[in-house]
Short mmCIF file of C-alpha atoms in Angstrom, two decimals:
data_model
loop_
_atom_site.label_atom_id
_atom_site.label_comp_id
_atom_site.label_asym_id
_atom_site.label_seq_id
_atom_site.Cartn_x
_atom_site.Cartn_y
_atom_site.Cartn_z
CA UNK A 1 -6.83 -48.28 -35.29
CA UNK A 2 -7.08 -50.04 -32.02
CA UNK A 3 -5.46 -48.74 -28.86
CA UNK A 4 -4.34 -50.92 -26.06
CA UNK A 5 -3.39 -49.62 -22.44
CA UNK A 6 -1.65 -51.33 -20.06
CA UNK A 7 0.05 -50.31 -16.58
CA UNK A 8 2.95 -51.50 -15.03
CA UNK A 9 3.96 -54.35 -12.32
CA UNK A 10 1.90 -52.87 -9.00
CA UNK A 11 -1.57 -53.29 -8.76
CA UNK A 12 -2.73 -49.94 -6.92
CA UNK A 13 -6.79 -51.38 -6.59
CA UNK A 14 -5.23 -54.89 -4.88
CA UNK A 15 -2.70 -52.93 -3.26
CA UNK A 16 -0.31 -56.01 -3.93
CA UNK A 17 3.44 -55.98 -5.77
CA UNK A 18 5.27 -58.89 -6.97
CA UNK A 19 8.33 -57.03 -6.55
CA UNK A 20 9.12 -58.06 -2.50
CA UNK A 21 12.69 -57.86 -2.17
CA UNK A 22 15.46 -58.17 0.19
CA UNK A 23 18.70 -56.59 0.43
CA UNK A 24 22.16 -58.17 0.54
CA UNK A 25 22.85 -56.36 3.74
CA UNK A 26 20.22 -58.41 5.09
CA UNK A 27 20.48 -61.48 3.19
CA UNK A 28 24.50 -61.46 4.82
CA UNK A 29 23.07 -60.69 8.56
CA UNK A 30 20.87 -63.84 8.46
CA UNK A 31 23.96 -66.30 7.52
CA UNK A 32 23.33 -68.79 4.17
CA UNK A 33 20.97 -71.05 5.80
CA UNK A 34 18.33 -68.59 6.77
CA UNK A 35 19.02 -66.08 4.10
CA UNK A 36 18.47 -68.66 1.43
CA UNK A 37 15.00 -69.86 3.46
CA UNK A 38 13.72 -66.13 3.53
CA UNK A 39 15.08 -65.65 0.11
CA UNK A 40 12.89 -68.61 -0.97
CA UNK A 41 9.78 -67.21 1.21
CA UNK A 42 9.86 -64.28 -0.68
CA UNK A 43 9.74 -65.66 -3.94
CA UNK A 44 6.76 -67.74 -3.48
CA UNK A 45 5.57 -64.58 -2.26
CA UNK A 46 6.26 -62.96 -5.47
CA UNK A 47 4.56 -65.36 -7.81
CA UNK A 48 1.81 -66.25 -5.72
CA UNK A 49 1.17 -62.17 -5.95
CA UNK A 50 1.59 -61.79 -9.24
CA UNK A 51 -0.95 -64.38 -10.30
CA UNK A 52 -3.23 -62.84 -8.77
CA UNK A 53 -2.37 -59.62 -10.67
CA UNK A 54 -2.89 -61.45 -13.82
CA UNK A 55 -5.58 -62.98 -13.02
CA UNK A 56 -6.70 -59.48 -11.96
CA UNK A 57 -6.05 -58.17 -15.07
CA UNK A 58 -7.41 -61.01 -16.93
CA UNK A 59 -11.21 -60.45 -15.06
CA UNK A 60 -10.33 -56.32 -16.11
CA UNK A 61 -9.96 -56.48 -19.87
CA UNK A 62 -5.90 -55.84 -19.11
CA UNK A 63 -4.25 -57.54 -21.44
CA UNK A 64 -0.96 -55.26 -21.44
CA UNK A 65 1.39 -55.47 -18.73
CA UNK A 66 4.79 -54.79 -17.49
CA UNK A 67 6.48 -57.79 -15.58
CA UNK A 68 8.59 -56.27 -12.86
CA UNK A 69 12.20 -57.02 -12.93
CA UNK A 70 12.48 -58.14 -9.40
CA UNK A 71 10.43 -60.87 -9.34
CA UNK A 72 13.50 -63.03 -8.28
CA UNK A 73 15.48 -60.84 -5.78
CA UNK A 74 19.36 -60.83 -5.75
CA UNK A 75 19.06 -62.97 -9.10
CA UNK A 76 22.22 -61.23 -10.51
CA UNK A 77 24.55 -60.73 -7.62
CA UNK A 78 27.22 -62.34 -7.80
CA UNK A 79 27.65 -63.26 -4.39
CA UNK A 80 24.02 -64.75 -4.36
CA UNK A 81 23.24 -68.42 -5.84
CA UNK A 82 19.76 -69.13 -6.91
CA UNK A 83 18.53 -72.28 -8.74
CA UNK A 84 15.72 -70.81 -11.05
CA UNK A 85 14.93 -74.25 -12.27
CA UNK A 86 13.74 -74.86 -8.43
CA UNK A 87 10.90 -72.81 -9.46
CA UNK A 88 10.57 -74.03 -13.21
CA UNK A 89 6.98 -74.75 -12.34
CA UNK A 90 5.96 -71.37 -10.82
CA UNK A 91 7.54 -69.88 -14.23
CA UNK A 92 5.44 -72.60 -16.59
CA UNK A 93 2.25 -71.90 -14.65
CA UNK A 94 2.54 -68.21 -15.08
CA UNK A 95 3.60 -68.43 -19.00
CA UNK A 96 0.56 -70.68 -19.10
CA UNK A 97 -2.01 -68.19 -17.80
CA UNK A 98 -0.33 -65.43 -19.89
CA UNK A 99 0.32 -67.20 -23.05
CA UNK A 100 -3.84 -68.95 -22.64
CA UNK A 101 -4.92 -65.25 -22.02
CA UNK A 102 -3.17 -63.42 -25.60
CA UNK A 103 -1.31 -60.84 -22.78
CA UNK A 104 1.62 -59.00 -23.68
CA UNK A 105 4.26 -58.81 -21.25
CA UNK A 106 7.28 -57.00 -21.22
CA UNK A 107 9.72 -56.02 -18.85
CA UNK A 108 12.19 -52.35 -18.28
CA UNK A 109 15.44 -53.64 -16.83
CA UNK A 110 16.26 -50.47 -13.67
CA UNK A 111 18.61 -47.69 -14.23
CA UNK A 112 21.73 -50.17 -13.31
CA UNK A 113 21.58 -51.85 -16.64
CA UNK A 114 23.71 -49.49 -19.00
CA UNK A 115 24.87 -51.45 -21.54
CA UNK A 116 27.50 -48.37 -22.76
CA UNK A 117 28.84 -47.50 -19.85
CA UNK A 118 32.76 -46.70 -20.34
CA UNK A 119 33.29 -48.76 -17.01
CA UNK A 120 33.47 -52.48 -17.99
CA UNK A 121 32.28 -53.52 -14.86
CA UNK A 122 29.38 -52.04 -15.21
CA UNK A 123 29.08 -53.38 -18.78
CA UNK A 124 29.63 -56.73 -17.35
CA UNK A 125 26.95 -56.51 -14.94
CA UNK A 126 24.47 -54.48 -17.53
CA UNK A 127 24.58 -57.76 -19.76
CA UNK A 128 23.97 -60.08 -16.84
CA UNK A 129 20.53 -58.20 -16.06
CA UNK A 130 20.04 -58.80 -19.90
CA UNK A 131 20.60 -62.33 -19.47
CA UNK A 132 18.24 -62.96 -16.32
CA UNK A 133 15.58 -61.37 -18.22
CA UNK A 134 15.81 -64.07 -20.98
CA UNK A 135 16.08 -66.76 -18.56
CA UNK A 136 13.17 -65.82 -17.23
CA UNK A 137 11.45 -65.40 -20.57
CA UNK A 138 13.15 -68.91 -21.38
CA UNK A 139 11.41 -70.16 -18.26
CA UNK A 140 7.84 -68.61 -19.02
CA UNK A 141 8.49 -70.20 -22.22
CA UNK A 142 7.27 -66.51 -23.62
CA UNK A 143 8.87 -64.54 -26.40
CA UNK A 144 9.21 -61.11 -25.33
CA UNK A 145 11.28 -57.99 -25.18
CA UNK A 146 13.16 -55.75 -22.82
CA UNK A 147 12.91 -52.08 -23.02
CA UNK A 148 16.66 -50.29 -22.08
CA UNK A 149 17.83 -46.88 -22.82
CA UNK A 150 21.06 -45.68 -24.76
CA UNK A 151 22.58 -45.10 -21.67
CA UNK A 152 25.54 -43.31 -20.59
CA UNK A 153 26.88 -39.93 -22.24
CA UNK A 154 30.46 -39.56 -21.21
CA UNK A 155 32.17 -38.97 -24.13
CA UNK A 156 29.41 -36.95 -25.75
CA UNK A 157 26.48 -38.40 -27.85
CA UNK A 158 28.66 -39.47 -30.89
CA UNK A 159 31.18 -41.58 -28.92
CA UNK A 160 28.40 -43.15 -26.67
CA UNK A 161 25.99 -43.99 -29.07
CA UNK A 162 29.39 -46.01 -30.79
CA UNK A 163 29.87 -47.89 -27.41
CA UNK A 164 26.33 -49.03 -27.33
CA UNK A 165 26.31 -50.00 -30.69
CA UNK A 166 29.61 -51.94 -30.50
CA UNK A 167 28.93 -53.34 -26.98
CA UNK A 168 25.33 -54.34 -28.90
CA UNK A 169 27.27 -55.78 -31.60
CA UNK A 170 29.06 -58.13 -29.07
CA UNK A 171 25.63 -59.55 -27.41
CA UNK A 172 24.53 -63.14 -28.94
CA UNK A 173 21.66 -63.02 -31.52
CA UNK A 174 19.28 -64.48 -29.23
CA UNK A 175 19.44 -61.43 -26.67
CA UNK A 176 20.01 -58.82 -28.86
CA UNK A 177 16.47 -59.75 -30.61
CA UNK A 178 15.41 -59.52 -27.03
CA UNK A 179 16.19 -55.76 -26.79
CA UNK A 180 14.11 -52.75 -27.50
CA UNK A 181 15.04 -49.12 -26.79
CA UNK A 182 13.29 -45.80 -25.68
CA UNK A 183 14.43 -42.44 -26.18
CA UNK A 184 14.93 -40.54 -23.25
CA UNK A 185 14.40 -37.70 -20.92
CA UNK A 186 17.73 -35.62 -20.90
CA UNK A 187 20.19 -36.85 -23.17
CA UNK A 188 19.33 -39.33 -26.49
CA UNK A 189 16.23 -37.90 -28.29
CA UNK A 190 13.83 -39.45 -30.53
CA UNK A 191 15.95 -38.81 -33.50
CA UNK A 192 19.03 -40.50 -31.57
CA UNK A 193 17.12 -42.80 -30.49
CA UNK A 194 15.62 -43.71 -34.08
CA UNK A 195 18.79 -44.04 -36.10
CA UNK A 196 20.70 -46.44 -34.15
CA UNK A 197 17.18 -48.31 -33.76
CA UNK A 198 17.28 -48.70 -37.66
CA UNK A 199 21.20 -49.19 -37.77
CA UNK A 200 20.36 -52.07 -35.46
CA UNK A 201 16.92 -53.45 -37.05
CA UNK A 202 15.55 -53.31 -33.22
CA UNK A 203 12.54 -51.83 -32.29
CA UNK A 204 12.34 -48.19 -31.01
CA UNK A 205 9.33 -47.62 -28.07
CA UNK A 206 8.26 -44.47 -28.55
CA UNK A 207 7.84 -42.26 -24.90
CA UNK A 208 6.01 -39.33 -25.69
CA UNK A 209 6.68 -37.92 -21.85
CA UNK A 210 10.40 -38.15 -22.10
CA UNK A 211 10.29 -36.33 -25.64
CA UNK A 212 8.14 -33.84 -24.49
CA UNK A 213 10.90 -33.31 -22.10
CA UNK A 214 13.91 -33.79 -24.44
CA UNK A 215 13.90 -32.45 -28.10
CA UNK A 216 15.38 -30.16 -30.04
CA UNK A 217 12.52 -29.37 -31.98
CA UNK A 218 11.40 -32.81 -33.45
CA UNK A 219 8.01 -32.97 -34.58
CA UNK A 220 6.44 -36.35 -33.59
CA UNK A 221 4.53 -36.46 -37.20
CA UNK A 222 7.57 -36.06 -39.05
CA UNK A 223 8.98 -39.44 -37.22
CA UNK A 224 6.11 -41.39 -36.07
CA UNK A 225 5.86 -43.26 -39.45
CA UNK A 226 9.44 -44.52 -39.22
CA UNK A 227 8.85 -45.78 -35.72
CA UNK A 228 6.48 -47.78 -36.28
CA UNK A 229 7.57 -49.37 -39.53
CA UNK A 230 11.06 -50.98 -36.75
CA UNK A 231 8.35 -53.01 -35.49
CA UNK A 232 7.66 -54.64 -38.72
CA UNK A 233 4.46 -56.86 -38.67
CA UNK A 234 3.58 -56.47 -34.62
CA UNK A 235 1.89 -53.53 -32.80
CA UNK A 236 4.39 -51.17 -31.94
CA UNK A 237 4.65 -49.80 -27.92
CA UNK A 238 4.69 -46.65 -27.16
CA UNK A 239 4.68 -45.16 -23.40
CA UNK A 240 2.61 -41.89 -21.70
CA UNK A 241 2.41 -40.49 -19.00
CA UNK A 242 1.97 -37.00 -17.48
CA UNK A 243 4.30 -34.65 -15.92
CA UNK A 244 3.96 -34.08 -11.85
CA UNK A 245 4.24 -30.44 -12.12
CA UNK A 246 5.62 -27.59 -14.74
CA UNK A 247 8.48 -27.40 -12.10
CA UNK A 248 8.85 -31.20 -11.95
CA UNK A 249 7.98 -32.10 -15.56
CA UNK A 250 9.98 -34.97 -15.58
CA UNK A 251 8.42 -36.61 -12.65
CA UNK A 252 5.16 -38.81 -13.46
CA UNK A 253 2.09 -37.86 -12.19
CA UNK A 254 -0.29 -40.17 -10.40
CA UNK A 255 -2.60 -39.95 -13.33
CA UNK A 256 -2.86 -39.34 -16.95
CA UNK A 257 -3.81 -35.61 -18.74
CA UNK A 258 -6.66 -36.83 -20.99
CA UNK A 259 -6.43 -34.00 -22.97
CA UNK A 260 -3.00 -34.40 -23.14
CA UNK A 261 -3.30 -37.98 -24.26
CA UNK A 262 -6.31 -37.01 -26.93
CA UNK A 263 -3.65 -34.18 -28.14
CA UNK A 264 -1.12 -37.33 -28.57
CA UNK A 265 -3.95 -39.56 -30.09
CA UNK A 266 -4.30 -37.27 -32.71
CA UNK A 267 -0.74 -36.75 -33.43
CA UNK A 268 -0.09 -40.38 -34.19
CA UNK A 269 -3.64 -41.97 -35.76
CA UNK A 270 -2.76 -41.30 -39.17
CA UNK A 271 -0.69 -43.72 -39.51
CA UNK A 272 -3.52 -46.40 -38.63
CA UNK A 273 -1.77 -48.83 -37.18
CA UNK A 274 -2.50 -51.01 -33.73
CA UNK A 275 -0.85 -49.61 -30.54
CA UNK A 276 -0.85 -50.97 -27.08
CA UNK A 277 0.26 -48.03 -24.53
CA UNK A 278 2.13 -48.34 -21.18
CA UNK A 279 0.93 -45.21 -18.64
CA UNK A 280 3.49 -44.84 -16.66
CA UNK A 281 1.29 -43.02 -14.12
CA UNK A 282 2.13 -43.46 -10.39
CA UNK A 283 -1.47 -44.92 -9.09
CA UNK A 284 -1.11 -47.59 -11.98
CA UNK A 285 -4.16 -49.62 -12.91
CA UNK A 286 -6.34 -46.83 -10.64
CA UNK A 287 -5.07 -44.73 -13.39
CA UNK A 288 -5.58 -46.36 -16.35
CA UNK A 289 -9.42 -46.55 -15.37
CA UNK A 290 -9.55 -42.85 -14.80
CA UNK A 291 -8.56 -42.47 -18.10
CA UNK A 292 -11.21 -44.80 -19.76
CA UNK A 293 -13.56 -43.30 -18.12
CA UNK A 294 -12.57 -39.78 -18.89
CA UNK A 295 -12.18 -40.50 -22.30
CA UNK A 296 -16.02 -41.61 -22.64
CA UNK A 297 -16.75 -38.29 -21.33
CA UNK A 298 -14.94 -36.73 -23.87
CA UNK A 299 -14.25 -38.44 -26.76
CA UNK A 300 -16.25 -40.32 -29.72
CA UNK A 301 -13.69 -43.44 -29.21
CA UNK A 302 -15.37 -46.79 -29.54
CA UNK A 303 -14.42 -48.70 -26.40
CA UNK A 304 -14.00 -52.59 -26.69
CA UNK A 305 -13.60 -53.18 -23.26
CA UNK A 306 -12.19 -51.55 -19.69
CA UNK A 307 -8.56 -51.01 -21.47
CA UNK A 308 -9.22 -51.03 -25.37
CA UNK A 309 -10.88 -48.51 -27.75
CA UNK A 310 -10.76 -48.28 -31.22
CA UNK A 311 -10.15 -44.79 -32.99
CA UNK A 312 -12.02 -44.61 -36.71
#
């Protein structure tokens, strides 16, 4: 069984994002000419940074990473025009260097996209976000997925789960094969989340953090199998992380509890199956070396390289 961790978007050790963004407030103040200028500054900025993160990662063992969503700012507002084949190249030399390197990349459209909300225009714009990630994964010329939540609960959980499912139901075939979903930390549980999953034939991402925080008494063992077998044939995700504080236990913490994470190790190896793990820990790839490194210390894990150990 061979574990995989990867971190997501910043690089805390460079101390570099390729999430630079701008606001529409300021994008209006500057007038069209300039605002589209800076807009354009900005993202060169972004993919010039994020090569070197993967490039980073690449010369790190880090072959698991979360592509921020903001790599193009203002991509989906409606009152902002951007020509993403202007930067067709930028996209085809960064699919290159991830596609040449066997990375995974995924992204985790923000808290905007709620693809059941019970306003349309929310709806609307949830399934534009959608489509901007699979332009961009059009323009990487990378198959990958998007990780979203069930969403809304007006209604109750019954009624909303329907909206997502029939709002789903609506997408093209291209994008909803694009979509993954995570149970979350207040309302839609691991069993919620696992049904409509396998109503849907879409992958479920498993966050062990927001289940900890939200169950009614689901035992991970018990459901664990079943997860893994809606990823079919490749390496199902999962996310960890660590709570701040008892008080704040849905917060993430800057790092990751490695006995926390052995605990959850041991919950899921039996079913012996490849996993690559997002921490979701605030100091990032700082993190994620802590954790190798504490798991040496404490664990008879036999480590491939500076992100990947295999568990026997």
């Amino acid at each position: 069984m061979r574990i995989r961790l990867g971190y997501v978007a910043i690089s805390k050790k460079l101390g570099i994002t390729a999430s630079s963004t701008m606001t529409y407030a300021y994008y209006k103040k500057l007038g069209l000419k300039n605002a589209h200028q800076k807009l354009h500054e900005i993202i060169l900025s972004n993919f010039r940074d994020l090569e070197i993160i993967l490039n980073y990662n690449i010369n790190n063992n880090i072959s698991f990473y979360r592509l921020t969503s903001n790599l193009i700012p203002l991509l989906t507002h409606q009152d902002v025009k951007i020509n993403l084949n202007k930067y067709k190249e930028k996209f085809n030399h960064i699919g290159n260097i991830i596609k040449l390197n066997n990375m995974r990349v995924d992204t985790h459209p923000d808290q905007f996209c709620v693809l059941n909300s019970v306003r349309e225009e929310v709806v609307i714009s949830s399934i534009s976000i959608l489509k901007s990630h699979q332009t961009m994964f059009k323009l990487l010329n990378y198959d990958s997925k998007a990780i979203i939540h069930i969403g809304s609960s007006v209604g109750g959980k019954k009624e909303s789960i329907k909206r997502f499912e029939n709002n789903f139901n609506k997408l093209d075939e291209e994008l909803q094969k694009m979509i993954i979903l995570e149970n979350d930390d207040k309302i839609f549980n691991i069993s919620n989340t696992l049904k409509l999953c396998e109503r849907l034939k879409v992958p479920m991402v498993l966050d062990y953090h927001h289940h900890l925080c939200n169950n009614t008494g689901q035992k991970i063992e018990k459901y664990i199998d079943r997860i893994v077998k809606t990823w079919g044939d490749d390496p199902p995700k999962m996310h960890f992380s660590s709570p701040k504080k008892k008080k704040e236990k849905r917060s993430h913490n800057d790092y990751i509890d490695v006995d926390a994470f052995i605990k959850f190790i041991d919950k899921i190896k039996v079913i012996d199956r490849d996993i690559d793990i997002m921490l979701e820990a605030k100091m990032k790839d700082i993190a994620l070396f802590k954790l190798i490194n504490d798991l040496k210390e404490k664990t008879n894990y036999e480590f491939i390289n500076e992100s990947t150990f295999i568990i026997k």
